Amino acid sequence: MRVLALVPGDISDQLLFFPTVEHLKQGFPKAEITVVTEPAAAIAYRVSKAVKDTIPYSFQGNNSPADWANLLGIVRDREYEVVLTATQNLSLSVLLWLSGVPTRVGYSGGSNGLLLTATVAQKTEQYQAFEYHDLLGPLNLEGACPAPSINVPQSDIDWVNNQIKAQGIDDQGYVLIYGGPAAGKPDDRYPAESWLAIARDFQARQPGLPLVLMQRPETMELVQAMTQALPSLKVVRPENLGQVAALIAGANLMLSTDSYPLQLGVALNVFTLGLFGANAPSRRLPPTTGSELRFIGLSAGSGSVAEIDPATVLKKVWGEG
């Protein structure tokens, strides 16, 4: 059984789609799953065992007729039996209709009701992973949406272990900070001054607990500013998503903006405090169950992550409010 999924969005959106992929694989163990994704987001599937292949396609870009025809040709050639689409784009609905895939499932509304074989209501107020999981309803897959999970390659785990040892960090663990842009607003960043206020408080209260900054291309300037102000901060520079995941897995706590490291923290069940701007925490974090809070989201009423007071963050960290 060959299954195709069309999932627009960034790496975070792909990671939020993982529970749907896992349930699909549980229901159809022999399914070969391919995901059409933004070219820059395809790296998410390095940490998925369930997805066999990805097809790059720019959902937001100005695709030429040749790009559209090329995607149609790929879908036809591979003879998929089921397609799930998380978009209501008219041109893509037409493409799926022309593809000949017998079972085409998407969200109701727009052209989907005419061109797909089954639709479900899109409940945008709920946890995004649940929204994706609703697409499985017409396939008669029973059961709740599973918790997100990922598979980290051993080579990436080994790389991170070597980096941590080189930094002189022992088995006591570390607090990890990722300060990339918040999802939904590429220019919405938590200021270096605010991160430094948090880091200084950690050093004052827990002087023996290492603080590790995750340096990625999008956080290079922040890391430079923070290490200039606080040279005692540790820096690890993961080169791929598997190494990012392995670095997160070893943390006692991660502080992160609403981003792909945040979703990796959820999948790895690491204590995570997320700073949210455009998105509500309820959209990006699973509902709380039980007495232990592992994932906490703080949101700025203005919709900008930069407006979150460092004192508010620290109160949550230390359980003071």
CSV table of N, CA, C and O in Angstrom, one decimal, residues 153-229:
chain,number,residue,atom,x,y,z
A,153,PRO,N,19.3,8.7,15.0
A,153,PRO,CA,20.4,7.8,14.5
A,153,PRO,C,21.5,7.7,15.5
A,153,PRO,O,21.9,8.7,16.2
A,154,GLN,N,22.1,6.5,15.7
A,154,GLN,CA,23.1,6.3,16.7
A,154,GLN,C,24.3,7.2,16.4
A,154,GLN,O,25.0,7.7,17.3
A,155,SER,N,24.6,7.4,15.1
A,155,SER,CA,25.8,8.2,14.8
A,155,SER,C,25.6,9.7,15.3
A,155,SER,O,26.6,10.3,15.7
A,156,ASP,N,24.4,10.2,15.3
A,156,ASP,CA,24.1,11.5,15.8
A,156,ASP,C,24.3,11.5,17.4
A,156,ASP,O,24.7,12.5,17.9
A,157,ILE,N,23.8,10.5,18.0
A,157,ILE,CA,23.9,10.4,19.5
A,157,ILE,C,25.4,10.4,19.9
A,157,ILE,O,25.9,11.1,20.8
A,158,ASP,N,26.2,9.6,19.1
A,158,ASP,CA,27.7,9.5,19.4
A,158,ASP,C,28.3,10.9,19.2
A,158,ASP,O,29.2,11.3,20.0
A,159,TRP,N,27.9,11.6,18.2
A,159,TRP,CA,28.5,12.9,17.9
A,159,TRP,C,28.3,13.8,19.0
A,159,TRP,O,29.2,14.5,19.5
A,160,VAL,N,27.0,13.9,19.5
A,160,VAL,CA,26.7,14.8,20.6
A,160,VAL,C,27.4,14.4,21.9
A,160,VAL,O,27.9,15.2,22.6
A,161,ASN,N,27.5,13.1,22.2
A,161,ASN,CA,28.2,12.6,23.4
A,161,ASN,C,29.7,13.1,23.4
A,161,ASN,O,30.2,13.5,24.4
A,162,ASN,N,30.3,13.1,22.2
A,162,ASN,CA,31.7,13.5,22.1
A,162,ASN,C,31.8,15.0,22.3
A,162,ASN,O,32.7,15.5,22.9
A,163,GLN,N,30.8,15.8,21.8
A,163,GLN,CA,30.8,17.2,22.0
A,163,GLN,C,30.6,17.6,23.4
A,163,GLN,O,31.3,18.5,23.9
A,164,ILE,N,29.7,16.9,24.1
A,164,ILE,CA,29.5,17.2,25.5
A,164,ILE,C,30.7,16.9,26.3
A,164,ILE,O,31.1,17.7,27.2
A,165,LYS,N,31.4,15.8,26.1
A,165,LYS,CA,32.6,15.5,26.8
A,165,LYS,C,33.7,16.5,26.5
A,165,LYS,O,34.4,16.9,27.5
A,166,ALA,N,33.8,17.0,25.3
A,166,ALA,CA,34.8,18.0,25.0
A,166,ALA,C,34.5,19.3,25.7
A,166,ALA,O,35.4,20.1,26.0
A,167,GLN,N,33.2,19.5,26.0
A,167,GLN,CA,32.9,20.8,26.8
A,167,GLN,C,33.1,20.6,28.3
A,167,GLN,O,32.9,21.5,29.0
A,168,GLY,N,33.5,19.4,28.7
A,168,GLY,CA,33.7,19.2,30.1
A,168,GLY,C,32.5,19.0,30.9
A,168,GLY,O,32.5,19.2,32.2
A,169,ILE,N,31.4,18.6,30.3
A,169,ILE,CA,30.1,18.4,31.0
A,169,ILE,C,30.0,17.0,31.4
A,169,ILE,O,30.1,16.1,30.6
A,170,ASP,N,29.8,16.7,32.7
A,170,ASP,CA,29.7,15.4,33.2
A,170,ASP,C,28.3,14.9,33.2
A,170,ASP,O,27.4,15.4,32.5
A,171,ASP,N,28.0,13.8,33.9
A,171,ASP,CA,26.7,13.1,33.9
A,171,ASP,C,25.6,13.9,34.6
A,171,ASP,O,24.4,13.5,34.6
A,172,GLN,N,25.9,15.1,35.2
A,172,GLN,CA,24.9,15.8,35.9
A,172,GLN,C,23.9,16.5,34.9
A,172,GLN,O,22.8,16.9,35.3
A,173,GLY,N,24.2,16.5,33.6
A,173,GLY,CA,23.3,17.1,32.6
A,173,GLY,C,23.6,18.5,32.4
A,173,GLY,O,24.5,19.1,32.9
A,174,TYR,N,22.6,19.2,31.7
A,174,TYR,CA,22.7,20.6,31.4
A,174,TYR,C,21.4,21.2,31.0
A,174,TYR,O,20.4,20.5,30.8
A,175,VAL,N,21.3,22.5,31.1
A,175,VAL,CA,20.2,23.2,30.6
A,175,VAL,C,20.5,23.7,29.2
A,175,VAL,O,21.5,24.3,29.0
A,176,LEU,N,19.6,23.5,28.3
A,176,LEU,CA,19.8,23.9,26.9
A,176,LEU,C,18.9,25.1,26.5
A,176,LEU,O,17.8,25.1,26.8
A,177,ILE,N,19.5,26.0,25.8
A,177,ILE,CA,18.8,27.2,25.3
A,177,ILE,C,18.9,27.2,23.8
A,177,ILE,O,20.0,27.2,23.2
A,178,TYR,N,17.7,27.4,23.2
A,178,TYR,CA,17.6,27.6,21.7
A,178,TYR,C,16.8,28.9,21.5
A,178,TYR,O,15.7,29.0,22.0
A,179,GLY,N,17.4,29.9,20.9
A,179,GLY,CA,16.8,31.2,20.7
A,179,GLY,C,16.5,31.6,19.3
A,179,GLY,O,16.6,32.8,18.9
A,180,GLY,N,16.1,30.6,18.4
A,180,GLY,CA,15.8,31.0,17.1
A,180,GLY,C,14.5,31.7,17.0
A,180,GLY,O,13.8,31.9,17.9
A,181,PRO,N,14.1,32.1,15.7
A,181,PRO,CA,12.8,32.9,15.6
A,181,PRO,C,11.6,32.0,15.9
A,181,PRO,O,11.6,30.8,15.7
A,182,ALA,N,10.6,32.7,16.4
A,182,ALA,CA,9.4,32.0,16.8
A,182,ALA,C,8.6,31.7,15.5
A,182,ALA,O,8.6,32.5,14.5
A,183,ALA,N,7.9,30.6,15.5
A,183,ALA,CA,7.2,30.1,14.3
A,183,ALA,C,6.1,31.1,14.0
A,183,ALA,O,5.5,31.7,14.9
A,184,GLY,N,5.9,31.3,12.7
A,184,GLY,CA,4.8,32.2,12.2
A,184,GLY,C,5.3,33.6,11.9
A,184,GLY,O,4.7,34.4,11.2
A,185,LYS,N,6.4,34.0,12.6
A,185,LYS,CA,7.0,35.4,12.4
A,185,LYS,C,8.5,35.2,12.3
A,185,LYS,O,9.2,35.2,13.4
A,186,PRO,N,9.1,35.1,11.1
A,186,PRO,CA,10.6,34.9,11.0
A,186,PRO,C,11.4,36.0,11.7
A,186,PRO,O,12.5,35.7,12.1
A,187,ASP,N,10.9,37.2,11.9
A,187,ASP,CA,11.6,38.3,12.5
A,187,ASP,C,11.3,38.4,14.0
A,187,ASP,O,11.9,39.3,14.7
A,188,ASP,N,10.5,37.5,14.6
A,188,ASP,CA,10.1,37.6,16.0
A,188,ASP,C,11.1,36.8,16.8
A,188,ASP,O,11.0,35.6,16.8
A,189,ARG,N,12.0,37.5,17.5
A,189,ARG,CA,13.0,36.8,18.2
A,189,ARG,C,13.0,37.3,19.7
A,189,ARG,O,12.7,38.4,20.0
A,190,TYR,N,13.4,36.4,20.6
A,190,TYR,CA,13.5,36.8,22.0
A,190,TYR,C,14.9,37.5,22.1
A,190,TYR,O,15.9,36.9,21.7
A,191,PRO,N,14.9,38.7,22.7
A,191,PRO,CA,16.1,39.5,22.7
A,191,PRO,C,17.3,38.8,23.5
A,191,PRO,O,17.1,38.1,24.5
A,192,ALA,N,18.5,39.1,23.0
A,192,ALA,CA,19.7,38.6,23.7
A,192,ALA,C,19.7,39.1,25.1
A,192,ALA,O,20.1,38.3,26.1
A,193,GLU,N,19.3,40.3,25.4
A,193,GLU,CA,19.3,40.9,26.8
A,193,GLU,C,18.4,40.0,27.7
A,193,GLU,O,18.7,39.8,28.9
A,194,SER,N,17.2,39.6,27.1
A,194,SER,CA,16.3,38.8,27.9
A,194,SER,C,16.9,37.4,28.2
A,194,SER,O,16.8,36.9,29.3
A,195,TRP,N,17.5,36.8,27.2
A,195,TRP,CA,18.2,35.5,27.4
A,195,TRP,C,19.3,35.6,28.4
A,195,TRP,O,19.5,34.7,29.3
A,196,LEU,N,20.0,36.7,28.4
A,196,LEU,CA,21.2,36.9,29.3
A,196,LEU,C,20.6,37.0,30.7
A,196,LEU,O,21.3,36.5,31.7
A,197,ALA,N,19.5,37.7,30.9
A,197,ALA,CA,18.9,37.8,32.2
A,197,ALA,C,18.6,36.5,32.8
A,197,ALA,O,18.8,36.2,34.0
A,198,ILE,N,18.0,35.6,31.9
A,198,ILE,CA,17.7,34.2,32.4
A,198,ILE,C,19.0,33.5,32.7
A,198,ILE,O,19.0,32.8,33.7
A,199,ALA,N,20.0,33.6,31.8
A,199,ALA,CA,21.2,32.8,32.0
A,199,ALA,C,21.9,33.3,33.3
A,199,ALA,O,22.4,32.4,34.1
A,200,ARG,N,21.9,34.5,33.6
A,200,ARG,CA,22.6,35.0,34.8
A,200,ARG,C,21.9,34.5,36.1
A,200,ARG,O,22.5,34.2,37.1
A,201,ASP,N,20.6,34.5,36.0
A,201,ASP,CA,19.8,34.0,37.1
A,201,ASP,C,20.1,32.5,37.4
A,201,ASP,O,20.3,32.1,38.5
A,202,PHE,N,20.2,31.7,36.3
A,202,PHE,CA,20.6,30.3,36.4
A,202,PHE,C,21.9,30.2,37.1
A,202,PHE,O,22.1,29.3,38.0
A,203,GLN,N,22.9,30.9,36.6
A,203,GLN,CA,24.2,30.8,37.2
A,203,GLN,C,24.3,31.2,38.6
A,203,GLN,O,25.1,30.7,39.4
A,204,ALA,N,23.5,32.2,39.0
A,204,ALA,CA,23.4,32.6,40.4
A,204,ALA,C,22.8,31.5,41.3
A,204,ALA,O,23.3,31.3,42.4
A,205,ARG,N,21.8,30.9,40.8
A,205,ARG,CA,21.0,29.9,41.6
A,205,ARG,C,21.6,28.5,41.5
A,205,ARG,O,21.6,27.7,42.5
A,206,GLN,N,22.1,28.1,40.4
A,206,GLN,CA,22.7,26.8,40.1
A,206,GLN,C,24.1,26.9,39.5
A,206,GLN,O,24.2,26.6,38.3
A,207,PRO,N,25.0,27.4,40.2
A,207,PRO,CA,26.3,27.7,39.6
A,207,PRO,C,27.0,26.4,39.0
A,207,PRO,O,27.9,26.6,38.1
A,208,GLY,N,26.7,25.3,39.5
A,208,GLY,CA,27.3,24.1,39.0
A,208,GLY,C,26.6,23.4,37.8
A,208,GLY,O,27.1,22.4,37.3
A,209,LEU,N,25.5,23.9,37.4
A,209,LEU,CA,24.7,23.3,36.3
A,209,LEU,C,25.1,24.0,35.0
A,209,LEU,O,24.8,25.2,34.8
A,210,PRO,N,25.7,23.3,34.0
A,210,PRO,CA,26.1,24.0,32.8
A,210,PRO,C,24.9,24.5,32.0
A,210,PRO,O,23.8,23.9,31.9
A,211,LEU,N,25.1,25.7,31.3
A,211,LEU,CA,24.1,26.2,30.4
A,211,LEU,C,24.7,26.1,29.0
A,211,LEU,O,25.8,26.5,28.7
A,212,VAL,N,24.0,25.4,28.1
A,212,VAL,CA,24.5,25.1,26.8
A,212,VAL,C,23.6,25.9,25.8
A,212,VAL,O,22.4,25.8,25.8
A,213,LEU,N,24.3,26.6,24.9
A,213,LEU,CA,23.6,27.3,23.8
A,213,LEU,C,23.7,26.4,22.5
A,213,LEU,O,24.7,26.0,22.2
A,214,MET,N,22.5,26.2,21.9
A,214,MET,CA,22.5,25.5,20.6
A,214,MET,C,22.7,26.5,19.5
A,214,MET,O,21.9,27.4,19.3
A,215,GLN,N,23.8,26.3,18.8
A,215,GLN,CA,24.1,27.2,17.7
A,215,GLN,C,23.7,26.6,16.4
A,215,GLN,O,24.3,25.5,16.0
A,216,ARG,N,22.8,27.2,15.7
A,216,ARG,CA,22.4,26.8,14.4
A,216,ARG,C,22.5,28.1,13.5
A,216,ARG,O,22.8,29.2,14.0
A,217,PRO,N,22.5,28.0,12.2
A,217,PRO,CA,22.7,29.2,11.4
A,217,PRO,C,21.8,30.4,11.8
A,217,PRO,O,22.2,31.5,11.8
A,218,GLU,N,20.5,30.0,12.2
A,218,GLU,CA,19.6,31.1,12.6
A,218,GLU,C,19.8,31.7,14.0
A,218,GLU,O,19.2,32.7,14.3
A,219,THR,N,20.8,31.1,14.7
A,219,THR,CA,21.0,31.6,16.1
A,219,THR,C,22.5,32.1,16.3
A,219,THR,O,22.9,32.4,17.4
A,220,MET,N,23.2,32.2,15.2
A,220,MET,CA,24.6,32.5,15.3
A,220,MET,C,24.9,33.8,16.0
A,220,MET,O,25.7,34.0,16.9
A,221,GLU,N,24.1,34.9,15.5
A,221,GLU,CA,24.3,36.2,16.1
A,221,GLU,C,24.0,36.2,17.6
A,221,GLU,O,24.7,36.8,18.4
A,222,LEU,N,22.9,35.5,18.0
A,222,LEU,CA,22.5,35.5,19.4
A,222,LEU,C,23.6,34.8,20.2
A,222,LEU,O,23.9,35.3,21.3
A,223,VAL,N,24.1,33.7,19.7
A,223,VAL,CA,25.1,32.9,20.5
A,223,VAL,C,26.4,33.8,20.7
A,223,VAL,O,27.0,33.8,21.7
A,224,GLN,N,26.7,34.5,19.6
A,224,GLN,CA,27.9,35.3,19.7
A,224,GLN,C,27.7,36.4,20.7
A,224,GLN,O,28.6,36.7,21.6
A,225,ALA,N,26.6,37.0,20.7
A,225,ALA,CA,26.3,38.1,21.7
A,225,ALA,C,26.3,37.6,23.1
A,225,ALA,O,26.8,38.2,24.1
A,226,MET,N,25.7,36.4,23.3
A,226,MET,CA,25.6,35.9,24.7
A,226,MET,C,26.9,35.4,25.2
A,226,MET,O,27.3,35.6,26.4
A,227,THR,N,27.7,34.8,24.4
A,227,THR,CA,29.0,34.3,24.9
A,227,THR,C,30.0,35.4,25.1
A,227,THR,O,30.9,35.3,25.9
A,228,GLN,N,29.9,36.5,24.4
A,228,GLN,CA,30.7,37.7,24.6
A,228,GLN,C,30.4,38.3,26.0
A,228,GLN,O,31.3,38.7,26.7
A,229,ALA,N,29.1,38.3,26.4
A,229,ALA,CA,28.7,38.8,27.7
A,229,ALA,C,28.9,37.8,28.8
A,229,ALA,O,29.2,38.2,29.9
